[in-house]
Coordinates of C-alpha atoms in Angstrom, one line a residue:
Chain A
M1 CA 18.7 23.3 15.7
S2 CA 16.5 19.7 15.7
S3 CA 16.8 17.3 18.3
L4 CA 15.3 13.8 17.9
V5 CA 14.1 13.4 21.7
V6 CA 13.9 9.2 23.1
N7 CA 12.2 9.3 26.3
N8 CA 11.3 5.7 28.4
L9 CA 10.9 3.7 25.6
E10 CA 10.0 0.0 26.3
C11 CA 8.3 -2.0 23.2
Q12 CA 7.4 -5.9 22.6
R13 CA 6.4 -8.0 20.3
G14 CA 4.3 -10.8 21.4
Y15 CA 4.5 -11.8 24.9
S16 CA 7.7 -10.9 25.6
Q17 CA 9.5 -7.3 26.5
I18 CA 12.2 -6.6 23.8
F19 CA 14.0 -2.8 25.2
H20 CA 11.8 -0.8 27.9
N21 CA 13.9 2.2 29.7
L22 CA 15.6 3.4 27.1
S23 CA 16.0 7.0 26.5
F24 CA 18.5 8.9 24.5
Q25 CA 19.1 12.1 22.2
V26 CA 20.7 13.0 18.9
N27 CA 21.0 15.8 17.9
A28 CA 21.5 17.7 15.3
K29 CA 25.3 16.9 12.6
E30 CA 24.9 13.5 15.5
V31 CA 25.0 10.0 14.0
L32 CA 24.1 7.6 16.3
R33 CA 25.2 3.9 15.4
I34 CA 22.9 1.3 17.0
T35 CA 24.1 -1.7 17.4
G36 CA 23.2 -5.8 19.1
T37 CA 23.2 -9.1 18.3
N38 CA 20.0 -10.4 16.2
G39 CA 16.3 -9.6 18.2
S40 CA 17.9 -7.2 20.1
G41 CA 15.3 -4.6 18.6
K42 CA 17.1 -2.8 16.6
T43 CA 14.8 -2.7 13.2
S44 CA 11.5 -2.8 15.8
L45 CA 13.5 0.6 17.7
L46 CA 14.2 1.6 13.7
K47 CA 10.0 1.0 12.8
I48 CA 8.3 2.8 16.4
L49 CA 11.2 5.9 15.0
A50 CA 9.8 6.4 11.9
G51 CA 6.2 6.0 12.8
I52 CA 5.7 2.4 11.8
N53 CA 5.0 0.5 14.6
L54 CA 3.8 1.8 18.3
Q55 CA 5.3 2.0 21.4
E56 CA 4.4 0.2 24.7
Q57 CA 5.7 2.7 26.6
G58 CA 7.5 6.5 26.7
D59 CA 7.5 9.1 23.8
V60 CA 9.7 9.9 20.7
K61 CA 10.2 14.1 19.8
L62 CA 12.1 15.6 16.9
D63 CA 12.0 19.1 18.1
E64 CA 8.5 19.1 20.1
H65 CA 6.4 17.7 17.4
P66 CA 5.7 13.9 18.6
V67 CA 6.0 10.8 16.3
K68 CA 3.3 10.3 14.0
S69 CA 2.3 14.1 13.7
D70 CA 2.3 15.5 10.2
K71 CA 5.1 17.4 11.3
Y72 CA 7.3 14.7 12.6
Q73 CA 6.4 12.4 9.4
Q74 CA 7.4 15.1 7.1
E75 CA 11.2 14.9 9.1
V76 CA 11.7 11.2 8.3
F77 CA 13.4 9.5 6.1
Y78 CA 13.2 6.1 6.7
L79 CA 14.8 2.8 5.0
G80 CA 14.0 -0.3 5.6
H81 CA 15.6 -4.2 4.7
Q82 CA 13.4 -3.8 2.3
A83 CA 14.0 -2.3 -1.0
A84 CA 10.5 -0.7 -1.6
L85 CA 11.0 -0.7 -4.6
S86 CA 7.3 -2.2 -7.3
A87 CA 9.3 -4.5 -9.8
E88 CA 6.9 -3.7 -12.6
L89 CA 8.1 0.5 -12.5
T90 CA 11.2 1.6 -13.8
S91 CA 13.7 3.8 -11.2
L92 CA 12.9 6.9 -12.6
E93 CA 8.9 5.9 -11.0
N94 CA 10.1 4.3 -8.2
L95 CA 12.0 7.6 -6.8
E96 CA 9.1 9.8 -8.0
F97 CA 6.4 7.5 -5.8
L98 CA 8.3 7.0 -3.2
N99 CA 9.6 11.0 -3.1
A100 CA 6.4 12.6 -3.8
L101 CA 5.7 10.7 -0.8
N102 CA 7.4 12.5 1.1
Y103 CA 8.4 16.0 -1.0
P104 CA 7.1 15.6 -4.6
I105 CA 10.9 16.4 -6.4
K106 CA 10.9 17.1 -10.5
Q107 CA 12.9 14.7 -12.8
P108 CA 15.7 16.3 -13.6
L109 CA 17.2 16.7 -9.8
L110 CA 16.0 12.5 -9.4
I111 CA 17.8 11.9 -13.0
Q112 CA 21.4 14.1 -11.4
A113 CA 19.9 11.2 -7.7
L114 CA 20.7 7.9 -10.0
D115 CA 24.3 9.4 -11.2
D116 CA 25.6 10.1 -8.2
V117 CA 25.1 6.3 -6.8
G118 CA 26.5 4.8 -10.2
L119 CA 23.1 3.8 -11.5
K120 CA 24.0 6.3 -14.9
G121 CA 21.8 5.8 -17.2
Y122 CA 19.3 2.9 -15.5
A123 CA 16.7 5.5 -15.2
D124 CA 13.7 3.7 -17.3
E125 CA 15.1 -0.1 -16.7
T126 CA 11.7 -1.8 -15.0
C127 CA 13.6 -3.1 -11.0
A128 CA 12.7 -6.2 -11.7
N129 CA 15.9 -6.5 -14.0
L130 CA 18.2 -4.9 -11.4
S131 CA 20.3 -6.8 -8.9
A132 CA 20.0 -6.8 -5.3
G133 CA 22.5 -4.0 -4.8
Q134 CA 21.1 -2.0 -7.4
K135 CA 17.9 -2.3 -6.2
R136 CA 19.4 -1.2 -2.6
R137 CA 21.4 2.2 -4.8
V138 CA 18.3 3.4 -6.4
I139 CA 16.7 3.6 -2.5
L140 CA 19.4 5.3 -1.6
A141 CA 19.3 7.6 -4.4
S142 CA 16.2 8.4 -3.4
L143 CA 16.8 8.8 0.2
F144 CA 19.7 11.4 -1.2
V145 CA 17.2 13.9 -2.9
S146 CA 15.1 14.1 0.1
K147 CA 14.7 16.5 2.6
A148 CA 13.9 15.1 5.0
K149 CA 16.0 16.0 8.9
V150 CA 16.2 13.0 10.3
W151 CA 17.4 9.6 7.8
L152 CA 16.4 6.2 9.4
L153 CA 18.2 3.7 8.0
D154 CA 18.5 -0.6 9.2
E155 CA 21.4 -2.0 7.9
P156 CA 21.7 0.5 4.9
F157 CA 25.6 -0.8 3.4
T158 CA 23.7 -4.7 2.4
A159 CA 23.5 -5.9 -0.8
L160 CA 26.6 -2.5 -1.2
D161 CA 29.6 -3.5 -2.9
P162 CA 33.0 -1.5 -0.9
K163 CA 31.9 1.9 -3.3
G164 CA 28.8 1.1 -2.5
V165 CA 29.2 1.5 0.6
E166 CA 31.7 4.5 0.0
I167 CA 29.5 6.1 -1.1
V168 CA 26.7 6.0 1.4
E169 CA 28.9 6.7 4.3
N170 CA 30.0 10.2 1.9
A171 CA 26.8 10.9 2.1
I172 CA 26.2 10.6 5.9
F173 CA 28.5 12.6 6.2
Q174 CA 27.2 15.3 3.9
H175 CA 23.5 15.1 5.9
C176 CA 25.3 15.8 9.0
A177 CA 27.3 18.6 7.9
N178 CA 24.0 20.2 7.0
G179 CA 23.0 19.6 10.1
G180 CA 21.3 16.7 9.7
L181 CA 20.9 13.7 12.2
C182 CA 21.1 10.3 11.1
L183 CA 20.5 6.9 13.9
F184 CA 21.6 3.5 11.2
T185 CA 22.2 0.8 12.9
T186 CA 24.7 -1.9 11.0
H187 CA 26.4 -4.5 12.2
Q188 CA 29.8 -4.1 10.6
D189 CA 31.9 -1.2 11.4
S190 CA 32.2 2.0 10.5
A191 CA 34.6 5.2 10.4
L192 CA 32.5 8.0 10.2
P193 CA 33.0 11.1 12.6
N194 CA 31.2 12.1 14.9
Q195 CA 29.6 9.6 15.6
R196 CA 27.8 8.0 19.0
V197 CA 27.7 4.7 19.6
I198 CA 24.4 2.6 21.7
S199 CA 23.9 -1.1 22.3
L200 CA 20.3 -2.7 22.8
Chain B
M1 CA -4.7 15.5 -3.7
N2 CA -2.1 15.2 -6.0
I3 CA -0.7 12.5 -4.1
Y4 CA -3.8 10.7 -4.7
L5 CA -3.4 10.9 -8.1
Q6 CA -0.3 9.9 -7.9
T7 CA -0.9 6.6 -6.1
L8 CA -3.7 6.0 -8.2
S9 CA -2.1 6.5 -11.5
R10 CA 1.3 4.2 -10.3
D11 CA -0.9 1.3 -9.4
L12 CA -2.6 1.5 -12.9
H13 CA 1.1 1.6 -14.0
I14 CA 1.6 -0.9 -12.7
A15 CA -1.9 -2.8 -13.7
I16 CA -0.7 -2.7 -16.8
R17 CA 2.9 -3.7 -17.1
N18 CA 1.7 -6.6 -15.4
P19 CA -2.3 -7.6 -17.3
S20 CA -2.5 -11.4 -15.9
S21 CA -3.8 -10.3 -12.5
V22 CA -6.3 -7.4 -13.9
L23 CA -7.0 -10.3 -16.6
N24 CA -7.2 -13.3 -14.1
P25 CA -10.6 -11.9 -12.2
L26 CA -12.3 -11.5 -15.4
L27 CA -11.7 -14.1 -17.4
F28 CA -12.6 -16.2 -14.2
F29 CA -16.3 -14.3 -14.6
I30 CA -16.4 -14.7 -18.4
I31 CA -15.9 -18.4 -18.7
S32 CA -18.2 -18.5 -15.0
V33 CA -21.0 -16.8 -16.4
S34 CA -20.7 -18.5 -19.6
L35 CA -21.1 -22.4 -17.9
F36 CA -24.2 -22.3 -16.9
P37 CA -26.5 -22.9 -20.4
L38 CA -24.4 -25.8 -20.8
A39 CA -25.6 -27.2 -17.3
I40 CA -29.0 -25.8 -16.6
S41 CA -30.9 -25.3 -19.9
P42 CA -30.0 -23.7 -22.7
E43 CA -34.2 -22.8 -22.9
A44 CA -34.8 -18.8 -23.0
A45 CA -37.7 -18.9 -20.7
T46 CA -35.3 -20.6 -17.6
L47 CA -32.1 -18.3 -18.3
S48 CA -33.6 -14.7 -18.6
Q49 CA -35.6 -15.7 -15.4
I50 CA -31.9 -16.3 -13.1
A51 CA -29.6 -14.4 -15.7
A52 CA -28.8 -11.5 -12.5
G53 CA -28.7 -13.8 -9.7
I54 CA -26.0 -15.4 -11.9
I55 CA -23.4 -12.8 -13.1
W56 CA -24.0 -10.9 -9.3
V57 CA -22.9 -14.0 -7.6
A58 CA -19.9 -14.2 -10.8
S59 CA -19.1 -10.4 -10.0
M60 CA -18.7 -10.6 -7.0
L61 CA -16.7 -14.0 -6.5
A62 CA -14.4 -12.7 -9.4
V63 CA -13.9 -9.0 -6.8
L64 CA -13.5 -11.4 -3.9
L65 CA -11.2 -13.0 -6.6
S66 CA -9.2 -9.6 -7.3
L67 CA -9.1 -9.0 -3.5
N68 CA -5.8 -10.7 -3.4
T69 CA -3.8 -8.3 -5.0
L70 CA -4.8 -5.2 -3.9
F71 CA -1.9 -4.9 -1.4
H72 CA 0.1 -8.0 -1.6
N73 CA 2.8 -7.1 -3.4
D74 CA 3.0 -3.5 -1.5
F75 CA 3.8 -5.1 1.7
E76 CA 6.4 -7.9 0.4
N77 CA 8.5 -5.2 -1.3
G78 CA 7.9 -2.8 1.6
V79 CA 5.8 0.5 0.3
L80 CA 2.9 0.2 2.1
E81 CA 6.0 0.4 5.7
Q82 CA 6.7 3.4 3.6
M83 CA 2.6 4.4 3.1
V84 CA 2.4 4.8 6.4
A85 CA 5.3 6.0 7.1
S86 CA 4.7 9.4 4.4
H87 CA 3.3 12.4 6.7
H88 CA 0.1 12.2 4.0
S89 CA -3.2 10.5 6.0
L90 CA -2.6 6.9 4.7
P91 CA -7.1 6.2 4.1
L92 CA -6.4 8.9 1.3
L93 CA -4.2 6.9 0.4
I94 CA -5.5 4.0 0.8
L95 CA -9.4 5.7 -1.2
S96 CA -6.8 5.8 -4.2
K97 CA -6.0 1.8 -4.3
I98 CA -9.5 1.3 -3.8
T99 CA -10.3 3.6 -7.0
A100 CA -8.1 1.9 -9.3
H101 CA -8.8 -2.1 -7.9
W102 CA -12.0 -0.6 -8.9
L103 CA -11.1 1.0 -12.3
L104 CA -9.5 -2.4 -13.5
T105 CA -12.3 -4.7 -12.1
G106 CA -15.6 -3.2 -11.1
I107 CA -15.3 -0.8 -14.8
P108 CA -15.3 -4.0 -16.8
I109 CA -16.9 -6.2 -14.7
I110 CA -19.6 -3.6 -16.6
L111 CA -18.2 -2.9 -19.3
L112 CA -18.9 -7.1 -19.7
S113 CA -22.4 -7.3 -18.1
P114 CA -24.1 -6.2 -20.9
F115 CA -22.8 -9.1 -23.7
L116 CA -23.7 -11.9 -20.6
G117 CA -26.2 -11.1 -20.5
V118 CA -27.6 -11.0 -24.1
L119 CA -25.9 -14.4 -23.4
L120 CA -28.3 -15.7 -20.6
F121 CA -31.1 -14.0 -23.1
L122 CA -31.6 -11.2 -20.0
D123 CA -34.4 -8.3 -22.2
N124 CA -32.8 -4.7 -22.5
E125 CA -34.9 -3.1 -19.0
G126 CA -33.1 -5.8 -17.3
V127 CA -29.7 -5.0 -19.0
K128 CA -30.2 -1.8 -18.3
I129 CA -30.9 -2.2 -14.6
L130 CA -28.1 -4.6 -14.8
M131 CA -25.7 -2.0 -15.2
I132 CA -26.9 1.1 -12.8
T133 CA -26.9 -2.0 -10.0
L134 CA -23.6 -3.2 -10.5
L135 CA -22.6 0.6 -11.4
L136 CA -24.1 1.2 -7.7
A137 CA -22.6 -1.3 -6.2
T138 CA -19.0 -2.5 -7.2
P139 CA -17.9 0.2 -5.9
S140 CA -18.7 -0.9 -2.3
L141 CA -17.7 -4.4 -3.2
S142 CA -14.0 -2.8 -3.6
L143 CA -14.2 -0.6 -1.1
I144 CA -15.7 -3.4 1.8
G145 CA -13.5 -5.3 0.3
S146 CA -10.4 -3.5 1.1
I147 CA -11.0 -3.8 5.0
G148 CA -10.2 -7.9 4.8
A149 CA -7.7 -7.5 1.9
S150 CA -5.8 -4.7 4.3
L151 CA -7.0 -7.6 7.4
I152 CA -5.1 -10.2 5.9
V153 CA -1.9 -8.8 3.9
G154 CA 0.4 -10.7 6.7
V155 CA -1.1 -13.6 6.0
K156 CA 0.1 -16.9 4.2
N157 CA -2.8 -19.2 2.6
S158 CA -5.4 -16.2 3.2
G159 CA -8.0 -17.1 0.5
M160 CA -10.3 -19.0 2.1
L161 CA -10.3 -16.4 5.2
L162 CA -10.7 -13.1 2.6
S163 CA -13.1 -14.9 2.0
L164 CA -15.4 -15.6 4.8
L165 CA -14.3 -12.2 6.2
I166 CA -16.4 -10.5 3.5
L167 CA -19.0 -12.5 1.7
P168 CA -21.4 -12.1 5.3
L169 CA -20.7 -7.9 4.2
Y170 CA -21.3 -8.8 0.4
I171 CA -24.3 -10.4 1.3
P172 CA -27.3 -7.6 1.9
I173 CA -25.5 -5.9 -1.8
L174 CA -26.5 -9.2 -3.8
I175 CA -29.8 -9.4 -2.2
F176 CA -31.1 -5.8 -3.3
A177 CA -28.8 -5.7 -6.5
S178 CA -30.7 -9.3 -8.3
S179 CA -34.6 -8.8 -6.9
A180 CA -33.9 -5.1 -8.1
V181 CA -33.3 -7.0 -11.8
S182 CA -35.7 -9.5 -12.0
Q183 CA -38.3 -7.1 -10.0
A184 CA -37.4 -5.0 -13.7
Q185 CA -38.1 -7.6 -15.7
F186 CA -41.7 -7.5 -14.2
G187 CA -42.4 -4.3 -14.9
L188 CA -42.5 -3.4 -10.9
D189 CA -41.2 -0.2 -8.9
I190 CA -37.1 -0.8 -7.2
S191 CA -36.1 2.4 -6.4
A192 CA -36.4 1.2 -2.7
Q193 CA -33.7 -1.1 -3.9
L194 CA -31.0 1.5 -5.9
Y195 CA -31.8 3.9 -2.6
F196 CA -30.5 0.8 -0.5
L197 CA -27.6 0.0 -2.9
A198 CA -26.6 3.7 -3.0
V199 CA -26.5 4.2 0.9
F200 CA -24.3 1.3 1.6
L201 CA -21.9 2.8 -1.6
V202 CA -22.1 6.4 0.7
L203 CA -21.4 4.4 4.0
S204 CA -18.6 2.5 2.6
L205 CA -16.4 5.4 0.9
M206 CA -16.4 6.7 4.4
S207 CA -15.7 4.6 6.3
A208 CA -14.1 1.7 4.6
P209 CA -11.0 3.4 4.1
F210 CA -10.5 4.0 7.3
V211 CA -11.2 1.1 8.6
S212 CA -8.4 -0.5 6.3
A213 CA -6.4 2.2 7.7
I214 CA -6.5 0.5 11.1
A215 CA -6.2 -2.5 9.9
L216 CA -3.2 -2.1 8.2
K217 CA -1.2 -0.6 11.0
I218 CA -2.3 -3.9 13.3
S219 CA -1.0 -5.6 10.4
L220 CA 2.2 -4.2 10.2
E221 CA 2.7 -4.4 13.2

């Protein structure tokens, strides 16, 4: 069983301290919802956990593998504010590249993943022609087929219609049922079971 | 290695679908070189003397012009974050982006240079040496340029800053490459210059991807 342990974390932006002495643990099958006002450091926290930003102090470990080690990064999927899609490439090409950055996934599975998020027939559409919600769905498809154990989702429900929100909640539920763990930030209420909430 | 080829083919695909970003620097290169005969003198004796310098300066500025786009789009759309978060080595991913940049600017410049050389009355020997120096040194231009591009990736209107950062590092290449061509025109030995350009290439190949990776991480903070 995996667990993500955060110990005594401190984060600074410029000269101001955003949070300090932050410690928590998330075990397999658990969902952690991170709430807080704008500017309270939700995104900074997720970026530190994703290995993109550096913490001022403290450590982050997944089963004794520290953040930024290969073993850690392999198990983590970070979904940021931006869609991480190139406008010139098709949905499928974007998915192939994004997943290759973690685990390469075979094309039929990727097309299936696009179908599952409601983008049937959009595989060969260039992303410049997609709406904000559809772009969000493409990157979510990439998340759903990835083999990462830890999902770090920054505002995953942005730009999604009610049906899309339901798809994401189901996927998080399934992921955790299969032994994964998920941390996400949101300003909306969420009805996910097994959910803990921390406030920054 | 697989991810290297995949990143390379992704960047080439993007460039093919958005050709203006690749063609702009090349057009700049052709136009700026072809204006010199009009402005200075159409005489063969004058032009053949300064041809190598003109082509080298123009190609350097063309590369500089193209560097802005190296990381910019990936930074804006968040792909760069995914690259940093990936377990693959960031310097390797950057090296493949640099390779794509060289294939899209360096190679076309090398292929265009003989035509522009003939336009400026450069003799056969001169054209040959010009192409050899470009082949040896344009990869260094892309490699060193990536350091500057990664430092300024989050900065708005950074064209001037990029030139200030990068041009001083380009100057040794410019001096040795253009002197190689002009000495070759007089039938002198140019092995020293070529060795220098080769050393510069090896050094930048070994250091630039790592320095760029550090700079990119700082820019993303």
